[in-house]
Structure formats: structure tokens, C-alpha cells
Coordinates of C-alpha atoms and ligand atoms in Angstrom, one line a residue:
X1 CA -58.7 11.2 -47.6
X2 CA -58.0 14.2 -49.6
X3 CA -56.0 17.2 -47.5
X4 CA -58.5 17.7 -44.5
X5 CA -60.3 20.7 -44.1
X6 CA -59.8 21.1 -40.0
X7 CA -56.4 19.7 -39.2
X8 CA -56.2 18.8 -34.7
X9 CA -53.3 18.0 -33.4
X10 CA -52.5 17.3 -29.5
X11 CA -55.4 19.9 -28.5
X12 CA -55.1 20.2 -25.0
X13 CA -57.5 21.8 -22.0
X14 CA -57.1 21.8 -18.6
X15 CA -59.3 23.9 -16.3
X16 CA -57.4 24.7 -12.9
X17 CA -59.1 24.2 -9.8
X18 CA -59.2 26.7 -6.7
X19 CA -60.1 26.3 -3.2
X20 CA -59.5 27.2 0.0
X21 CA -59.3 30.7 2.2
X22 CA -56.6 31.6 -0.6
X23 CA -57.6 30.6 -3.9
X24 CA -54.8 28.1 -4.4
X25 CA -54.9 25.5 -6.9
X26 CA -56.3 21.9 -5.7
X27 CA -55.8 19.9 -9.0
X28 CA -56.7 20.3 -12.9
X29 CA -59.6 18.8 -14.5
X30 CA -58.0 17.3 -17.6
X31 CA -60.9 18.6 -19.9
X32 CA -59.1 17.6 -22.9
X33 CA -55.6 16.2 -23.2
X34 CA -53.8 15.6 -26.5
X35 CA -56.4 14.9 -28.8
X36 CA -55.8 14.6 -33.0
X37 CA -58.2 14.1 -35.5
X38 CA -59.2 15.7 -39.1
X39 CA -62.1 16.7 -40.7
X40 CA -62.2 16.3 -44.3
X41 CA -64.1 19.2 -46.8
X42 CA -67.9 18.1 -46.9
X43 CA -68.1 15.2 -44.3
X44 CA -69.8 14.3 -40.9
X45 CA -67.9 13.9 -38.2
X46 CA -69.5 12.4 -35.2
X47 CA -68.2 13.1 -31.8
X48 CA -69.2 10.3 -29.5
X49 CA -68.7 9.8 -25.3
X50 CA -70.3 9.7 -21.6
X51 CA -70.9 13.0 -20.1
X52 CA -67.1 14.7 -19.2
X53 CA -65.6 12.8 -22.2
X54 CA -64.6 16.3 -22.6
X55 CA -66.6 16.4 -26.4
X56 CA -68.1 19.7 -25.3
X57 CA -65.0 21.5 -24.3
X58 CA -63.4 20.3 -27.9
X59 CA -66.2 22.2 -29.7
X60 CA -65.9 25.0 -27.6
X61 CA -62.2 25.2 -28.6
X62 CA -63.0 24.4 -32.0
X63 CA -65.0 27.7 -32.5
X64 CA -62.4 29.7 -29.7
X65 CA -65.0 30.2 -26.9
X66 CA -62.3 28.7 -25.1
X67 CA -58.0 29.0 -25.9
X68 CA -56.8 26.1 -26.2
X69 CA -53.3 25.0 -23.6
X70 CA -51.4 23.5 -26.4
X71 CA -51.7 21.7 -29.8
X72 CA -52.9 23.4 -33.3
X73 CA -56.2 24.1 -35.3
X74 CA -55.9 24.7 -39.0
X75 CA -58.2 25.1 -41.2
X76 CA -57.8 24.6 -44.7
X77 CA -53.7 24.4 -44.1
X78 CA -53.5 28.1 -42.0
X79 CA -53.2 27.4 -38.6
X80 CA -55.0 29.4 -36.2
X81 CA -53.1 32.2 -34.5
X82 CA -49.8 32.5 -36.7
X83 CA -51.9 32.1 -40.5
X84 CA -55.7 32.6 -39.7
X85 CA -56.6 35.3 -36.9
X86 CA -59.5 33.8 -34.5
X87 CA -61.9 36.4 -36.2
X88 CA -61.8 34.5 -39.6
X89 CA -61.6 31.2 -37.6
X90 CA -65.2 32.1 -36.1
X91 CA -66.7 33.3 -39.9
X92 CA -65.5 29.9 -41.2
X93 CA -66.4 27.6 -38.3
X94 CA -70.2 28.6 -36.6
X95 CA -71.5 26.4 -33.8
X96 CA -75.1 25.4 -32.7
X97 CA -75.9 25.0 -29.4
X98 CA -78.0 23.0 -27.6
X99 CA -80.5 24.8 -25.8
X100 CA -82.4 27.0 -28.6
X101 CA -83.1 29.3 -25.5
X102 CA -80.6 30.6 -24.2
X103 CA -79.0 31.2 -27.7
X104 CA -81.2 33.9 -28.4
X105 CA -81.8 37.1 -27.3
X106 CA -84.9 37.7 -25.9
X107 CA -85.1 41.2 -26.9
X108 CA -84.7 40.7 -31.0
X109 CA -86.7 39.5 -33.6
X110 CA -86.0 36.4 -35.7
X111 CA -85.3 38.7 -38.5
X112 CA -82.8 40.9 -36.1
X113 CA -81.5 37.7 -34.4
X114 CA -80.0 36.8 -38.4
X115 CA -79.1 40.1 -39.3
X116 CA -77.6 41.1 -36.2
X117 CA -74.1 39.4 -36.9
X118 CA -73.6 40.1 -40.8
X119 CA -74.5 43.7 -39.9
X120 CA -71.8 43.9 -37.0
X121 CA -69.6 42.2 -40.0
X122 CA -70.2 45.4 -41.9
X123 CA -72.9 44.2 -43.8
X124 CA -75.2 47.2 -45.0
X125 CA -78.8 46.7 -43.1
X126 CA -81.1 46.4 -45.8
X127 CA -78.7 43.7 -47.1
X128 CA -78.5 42.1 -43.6
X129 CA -82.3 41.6 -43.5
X130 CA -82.9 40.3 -46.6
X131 CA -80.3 37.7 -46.2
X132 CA -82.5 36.9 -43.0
X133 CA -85.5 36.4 -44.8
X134 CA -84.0 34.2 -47.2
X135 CA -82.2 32.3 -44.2
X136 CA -85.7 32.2 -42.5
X137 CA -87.0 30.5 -46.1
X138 CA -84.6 28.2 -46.0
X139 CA -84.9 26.4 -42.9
X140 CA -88.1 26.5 -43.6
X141 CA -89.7 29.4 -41.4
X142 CA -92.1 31.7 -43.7
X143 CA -90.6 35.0 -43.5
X144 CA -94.1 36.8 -43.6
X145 CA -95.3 34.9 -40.6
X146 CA -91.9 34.3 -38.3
X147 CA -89.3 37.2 -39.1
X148 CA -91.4 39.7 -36.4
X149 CA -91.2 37.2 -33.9
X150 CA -90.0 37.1 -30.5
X151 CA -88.1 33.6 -29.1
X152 CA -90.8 33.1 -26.6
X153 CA -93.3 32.8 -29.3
X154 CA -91.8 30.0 -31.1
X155 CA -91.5 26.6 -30.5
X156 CA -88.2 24.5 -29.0
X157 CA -87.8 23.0 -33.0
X158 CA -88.4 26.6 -34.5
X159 CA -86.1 28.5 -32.0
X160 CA -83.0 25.3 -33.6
X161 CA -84.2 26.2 -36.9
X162 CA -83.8 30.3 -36.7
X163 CA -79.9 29.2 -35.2
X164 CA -79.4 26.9 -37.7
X165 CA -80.1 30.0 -39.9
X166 CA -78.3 32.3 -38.0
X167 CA -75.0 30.2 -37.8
X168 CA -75.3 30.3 -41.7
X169 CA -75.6 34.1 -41.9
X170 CA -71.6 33.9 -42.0
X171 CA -71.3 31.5 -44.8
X172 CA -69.5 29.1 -43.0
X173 CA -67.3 25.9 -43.8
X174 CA -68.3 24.1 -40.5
X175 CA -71.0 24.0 -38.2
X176 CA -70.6 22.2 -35.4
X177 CA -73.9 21.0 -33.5
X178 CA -73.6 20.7 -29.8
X179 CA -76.4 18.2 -28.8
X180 CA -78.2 20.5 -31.2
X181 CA -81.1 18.0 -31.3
X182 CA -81.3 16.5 -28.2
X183 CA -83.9 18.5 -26.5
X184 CA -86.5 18.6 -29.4
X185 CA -89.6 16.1 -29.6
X186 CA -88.6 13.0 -31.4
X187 CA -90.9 14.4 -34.2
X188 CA -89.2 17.2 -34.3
X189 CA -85.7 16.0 -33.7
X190 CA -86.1 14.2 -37.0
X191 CA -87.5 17.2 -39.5
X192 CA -84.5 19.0 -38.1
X193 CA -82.0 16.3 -38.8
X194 CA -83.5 16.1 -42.1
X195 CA -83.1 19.9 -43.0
X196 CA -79.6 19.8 -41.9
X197 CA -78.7 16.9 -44.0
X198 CA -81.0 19.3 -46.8
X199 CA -78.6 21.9 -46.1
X200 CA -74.9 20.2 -45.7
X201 CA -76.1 19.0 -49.7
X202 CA -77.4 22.1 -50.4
X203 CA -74.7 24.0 -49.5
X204 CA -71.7 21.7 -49.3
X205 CA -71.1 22.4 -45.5
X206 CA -69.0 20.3 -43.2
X207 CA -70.7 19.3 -39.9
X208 CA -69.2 17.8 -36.3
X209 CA -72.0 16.5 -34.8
X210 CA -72.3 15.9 -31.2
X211 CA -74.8 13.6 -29.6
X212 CA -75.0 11.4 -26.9
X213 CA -77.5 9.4 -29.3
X214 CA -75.9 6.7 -31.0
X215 CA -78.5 6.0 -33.3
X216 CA -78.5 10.0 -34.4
X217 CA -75.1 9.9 -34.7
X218 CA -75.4 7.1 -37.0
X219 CA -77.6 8.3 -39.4
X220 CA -75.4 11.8 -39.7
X221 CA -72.4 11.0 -39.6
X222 CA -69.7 9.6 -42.2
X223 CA -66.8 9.1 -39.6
X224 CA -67.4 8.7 -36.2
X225 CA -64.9 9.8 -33.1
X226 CA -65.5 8.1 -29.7
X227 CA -64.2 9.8 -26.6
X228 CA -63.0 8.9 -23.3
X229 CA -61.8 10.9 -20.3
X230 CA -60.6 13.6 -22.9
X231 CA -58.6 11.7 -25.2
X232 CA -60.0 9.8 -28.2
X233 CA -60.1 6.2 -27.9
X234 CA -61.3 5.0 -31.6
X235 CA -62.3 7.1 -34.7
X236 CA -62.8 5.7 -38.0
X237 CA -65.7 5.2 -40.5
X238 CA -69.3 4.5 -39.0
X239 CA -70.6 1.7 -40.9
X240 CA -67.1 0.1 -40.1
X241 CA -67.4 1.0 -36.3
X242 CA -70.3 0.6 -35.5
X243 CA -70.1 -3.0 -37.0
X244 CA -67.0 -3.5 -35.6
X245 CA -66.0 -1.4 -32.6
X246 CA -61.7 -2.2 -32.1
X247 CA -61.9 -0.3 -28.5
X248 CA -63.4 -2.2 -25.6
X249 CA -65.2 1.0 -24.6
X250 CA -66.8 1.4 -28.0
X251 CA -67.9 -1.9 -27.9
X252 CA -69.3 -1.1 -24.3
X253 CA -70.9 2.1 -25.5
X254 CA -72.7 0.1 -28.4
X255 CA -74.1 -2.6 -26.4
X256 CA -75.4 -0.1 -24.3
X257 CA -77.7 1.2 -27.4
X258 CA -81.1 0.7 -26.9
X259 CA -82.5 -1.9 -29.6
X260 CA -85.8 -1.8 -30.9
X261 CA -85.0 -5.9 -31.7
X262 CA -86.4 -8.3 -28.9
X263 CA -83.9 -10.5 -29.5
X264 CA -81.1 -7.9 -29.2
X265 CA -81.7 -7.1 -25.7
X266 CA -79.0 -6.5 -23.6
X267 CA -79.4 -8.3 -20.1
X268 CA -76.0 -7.0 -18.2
X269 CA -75.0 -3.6 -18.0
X270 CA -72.4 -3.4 -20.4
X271 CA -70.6 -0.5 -18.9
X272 CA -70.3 -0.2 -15.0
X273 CA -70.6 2.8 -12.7
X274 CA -69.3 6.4 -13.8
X275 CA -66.2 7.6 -15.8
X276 CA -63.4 8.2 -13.3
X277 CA -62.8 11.9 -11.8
X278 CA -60.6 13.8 -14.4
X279 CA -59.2 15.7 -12.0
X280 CA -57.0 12.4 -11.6
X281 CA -57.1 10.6 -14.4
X282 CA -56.1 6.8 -14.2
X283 CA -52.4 6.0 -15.0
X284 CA -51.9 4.1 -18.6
X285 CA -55.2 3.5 -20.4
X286 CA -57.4 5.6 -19.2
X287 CA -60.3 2.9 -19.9
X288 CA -58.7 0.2 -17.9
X289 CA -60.4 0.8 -14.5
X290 CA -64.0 -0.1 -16.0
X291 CA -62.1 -2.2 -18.6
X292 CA -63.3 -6.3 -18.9
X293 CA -60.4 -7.0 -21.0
X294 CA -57.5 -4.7 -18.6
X295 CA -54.5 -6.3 -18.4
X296 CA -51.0 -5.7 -16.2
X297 CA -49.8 -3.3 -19.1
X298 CA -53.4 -1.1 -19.5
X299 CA -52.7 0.7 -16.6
X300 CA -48.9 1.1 -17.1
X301 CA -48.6 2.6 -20.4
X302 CA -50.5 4.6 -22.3
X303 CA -51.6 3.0 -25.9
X304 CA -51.4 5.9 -28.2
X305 CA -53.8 6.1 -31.5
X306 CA -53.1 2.5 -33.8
X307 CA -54.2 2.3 -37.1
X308 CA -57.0 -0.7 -37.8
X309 CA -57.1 -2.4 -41.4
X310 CA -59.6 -0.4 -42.4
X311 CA -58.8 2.6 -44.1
X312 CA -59.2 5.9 -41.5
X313 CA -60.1 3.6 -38.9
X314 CA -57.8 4.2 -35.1
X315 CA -58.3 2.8 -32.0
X316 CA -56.0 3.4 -28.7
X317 CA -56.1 -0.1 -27.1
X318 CA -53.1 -2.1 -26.6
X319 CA -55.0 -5.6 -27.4
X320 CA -53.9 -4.4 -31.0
X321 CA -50.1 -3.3 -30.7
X322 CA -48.4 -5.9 -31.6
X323 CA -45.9 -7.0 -28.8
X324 CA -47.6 -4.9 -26.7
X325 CA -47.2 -7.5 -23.8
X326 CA -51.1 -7.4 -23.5
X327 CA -52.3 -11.2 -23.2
X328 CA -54.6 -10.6 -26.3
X329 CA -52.0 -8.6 -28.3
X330 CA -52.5 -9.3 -31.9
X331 CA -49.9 -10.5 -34.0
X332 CA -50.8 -8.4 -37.0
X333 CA -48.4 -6.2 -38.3
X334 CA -49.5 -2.2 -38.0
X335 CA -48.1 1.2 -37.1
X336 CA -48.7 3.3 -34.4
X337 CA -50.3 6.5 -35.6
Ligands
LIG1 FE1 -58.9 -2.2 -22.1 FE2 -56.3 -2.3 -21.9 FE3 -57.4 -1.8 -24.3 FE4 -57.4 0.0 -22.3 S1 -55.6 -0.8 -23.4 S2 -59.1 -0.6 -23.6 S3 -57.7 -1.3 -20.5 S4 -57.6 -3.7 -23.1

């Protein structure tokens, strides 16, 4: 991979708890806890997990809603804070939300919704709107009929396509989609796949997209990151993951896809009960609670990142550390990322 666009490195979260008559701390929810990846210049990258994985809290410090504890962001080699101020950081890197709602204001106009931001940018007005319109055009609204519309008079799939436009009223590098799909109509959840994939070629953006839908998440994404309890447990090509998952939670997460293929059906759950609380996280690998291949040393020592055969392809399981005292241990040589 060519020098990565978005650069991670041991991002960490935690959100103190309070309680009590005095408002003292009762733990930390370990949101997100060391986590590393990259993003290279015009790729997918596919952020995977149960609910809590903590894949929500990494976008949310990805585009600063949130300050990060420790670790780095840089983008394009300038690392946030010291070489990129956090205004720059939210030009280059917009985000997509989820709920096409509540992302809008209720009191603008499509066409004021767009223009709003570029104008606070210092955008003159008349420039500002006819950026909208052409935003509007492009994810496919007619300006004529949409731009004088309020949210409430558009539908879920319209109200995603007028933030899609509205996170590219900055020009950005990244877009990150936040379950940006997962409340439209299947219908409609595909016309707007399709325009974002129209767009990423169109104008040689960079996406993280994610989805609790596997099957989405294949069809977008290039590279695929799979998260558990707020650390990453695999990440690594899609075609090459998704045919061969190297985590046990992966390959737990998988099985659990729904298949439209009779003879694919999966008869056991393949992943029991719930994630545990990550206000205590289990010791070692964090997987090894709900894991069917634990053994004495998964919940002694944490695994760390390994790097698979495959090129860009990690998993964090100690099956493949060599002489990792794990009864399944490989014998392959490697290095530990
Ligand atoms: Fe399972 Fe152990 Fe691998 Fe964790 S390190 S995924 S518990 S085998």
C-alpha cells in the first residue's frame, strides 16, 4: 500500500462513569482502546462489529465530535493537533450519519441545508447556492423541484441523498458513513449505495463505511476491519476475509450472515449471548469468554495485531503466534505487527 491517506495509531476512548450522591467515578467504559489502522488514498474501508464494538465512537473521533485520550490521526502525513488544526481536519474528513432526520434542520431548505456550511466557510452566498444546486444534481435531486424543500417533505432516501450532498459541500478526502444506509428500504438502500460508489469514482473520494450488514459491507468495501470490545481483532482485504476469516470472532460473525443458499443454513448459533460489559473488559483476549477455540493463554495475555500471509491482512488471535503456547499455535514463521 502506497503512504496511507488516514494514518491511526493506539486511538484510545474511554468515557468515565459517575454515580452516586457525589458524582464520583464508578468505572470507565473502554469505548475504544488502542486501536491502529490506515486508510489508503481512494479505498473502502469497512468497519465491522456487534453493537458497543466501539465502531461508532471511532468515527466520531475520526471527524473530532469527540477528543480522543491518547494515540494520533494524520492525515495525509500532518498529524492532527501539532500539523493540521481540527478545523482543516473536519473540511477534509465529512461524516454521514445515520438517521437522515435528525441531521437536518428542520427550519432550512435543501438548498440552505448545502449552502449553509460553505457560506459559514466564507463562501460568498450566491456562490454557496449554486454549489447546492449542483450538489442537489448530483445526487440526483432536481434542483427545480427539491432545493425549496423542507426535511419533512422528503422521503427517508432523499433526506441521505441531500447529506450525502451536504457532506460534499466541503470538498472532502473522506466521508465516513455511519450506518448511513441502514434505515432506508432495501430499494432504496441500494440506489443509494449505488450513487455513493457513482460518486467515490466520480470524485476520487475515500469512504469508511460502517454497517452492521455484512453483505453491504461487502459489496463497498476494498479492506475490511472487524471489531471487538474496542480493539480491532482482524483487518485485511475483503475478498480474502471474508473467504477466509484468521479470527475466531470473524469467522463467528460470518456464519452468522444470513444466506439466501438453502444449503448454507446455519443450524447453531454461531456466536453466543452478548459482548461482555466494557466497563470491565475480560483479561487477555478480549474474545476468549465467547471464544470455542479459548485456551489457558487467551485469557492471560493479550495477542496484539499478527500479520497473515496475505498482503494487508492482521488478525489478533494467538492460534497464529507462533510459540504462543496456544494448543493450535501455528508453526509458521510471522511478525507481530
Ligand atoms: Fe479465541 Fe484465544 Fe484467539 Fe482469542 S486468542 S480469538 S480466545 S483462540
Amino acid at each position: 500500500m502506497s503512504a496511507p491517506l488516514l494514518s491511526v495509531s493506539g486511538l484510545t476512548k474511554h468515557f468515565p462513569l459517575k454515580g452516586g450522591l457525589f458524582g464520583r467515578s464508578t468505572g470507565t467504559v473502554r469505548a475504544v482502546d488502542g486501536i491502529t489502522f490506515d486508510v489508503a488514498e481512494g479505498e473502502t474501508l469497512g468497519i465491522v462489529g456487534e453493537s458497543g464494538c466501539g465502531k461508532s465512537t471511532t468515527a466520531r473521533l475520526l471527524v473530532d465530535l469527540i477528543t480522543p485520550d491518547s494515540g494520533s490521526i494524520r492525515l495525509g502525513g500532518k498529524e492532527i493537533g501539532p500539523d493540521l488544526s481540527v478545523r482543516d481536519l473536519r473540511r477534509q474528513v465529512q461524516m454521514v450519519f445515520q438517521d437522515s432526520y435528525a441531521s437536518l434542520n428542520p427550519r432550512l431548505t435543501m438548498e440552505d441545508a448545502i449552502s449553509f456550511g460553505p457560506m459559514v466557510g466564507g463562501m460568498a452566498g450566491n456562490k454557496a447556492v449554486a454549489l447546492a444546486r449542483d450538489l442537489l444534481a448530483r445526487v440526483g435531486l432536481d434542483p427545480s423541484r427539491f432545493a425549496g424543500r423542507y426535511p419533512h417533505e422528503l422521503s427517508g432516501g432523499q433526506r441521505q441523498r441531500v447529506n450525502i450532498a451536504r457532506a460534499l459541500a466541503f470538498s472532502p478526502k473522506i466521508v465516513v458513513l455511519d450506518e448511513a444506509v441502514s434505515a432506508l428500504d432495501k430499494s432504496v438502500e441500494a440506489q443509494v449505495l449505488n450513487l455513493l460508489a457513482d460518486l467515490k469514482a466520480e470524485l476520487g473520494l475515500t469512504y469508511i463505511f460502517i454497517s452492521h450488514d455484512l453483505n453491504v459491507v461487502r459489496y463497498m468495501s476494498d479492506r475490511v476491519m472487524v471489531m471487538y470490545l474496542g480493539q480491532v481483532a482482524e483487518i485485511g482485504p475483503v475478498e480474502a476475509l471474508y473467504a477466509a476469516p484468521a479470527h475466531p470472532y470473524s469467522q463467528a460473525l460470518l456464519a452468522a450472515m444470513p444466506s439466501m443458499d438453502p444449503d448454507r443454513r446455519t443450524m447453531e448459533a454461531p456466536l453466543a449471548g452478548d459482548p461482555p460489559n466494557p466497563i470491565n473488559p475480560p483479561s487477555g483476549c478480549r474474545f476468549h469468554t465467547r471464544c470455542r477455540l479459548a485456551d489457558t493463554v487467551c485469557s492471560k495475555g493479550d495477542p496484539g495485531l499478527y500479520v497473515m500471509p496475505e498482503a494487508g491482512h492482521l488478525a489478533a488471535c494467538h492460534i497464529h503466534v507462533p510459540g504462543s503456547g496456544h494448543r493450535d499455535a501455528t508453526s509458521r514463521a510471522g511478525v507481530t505487527a
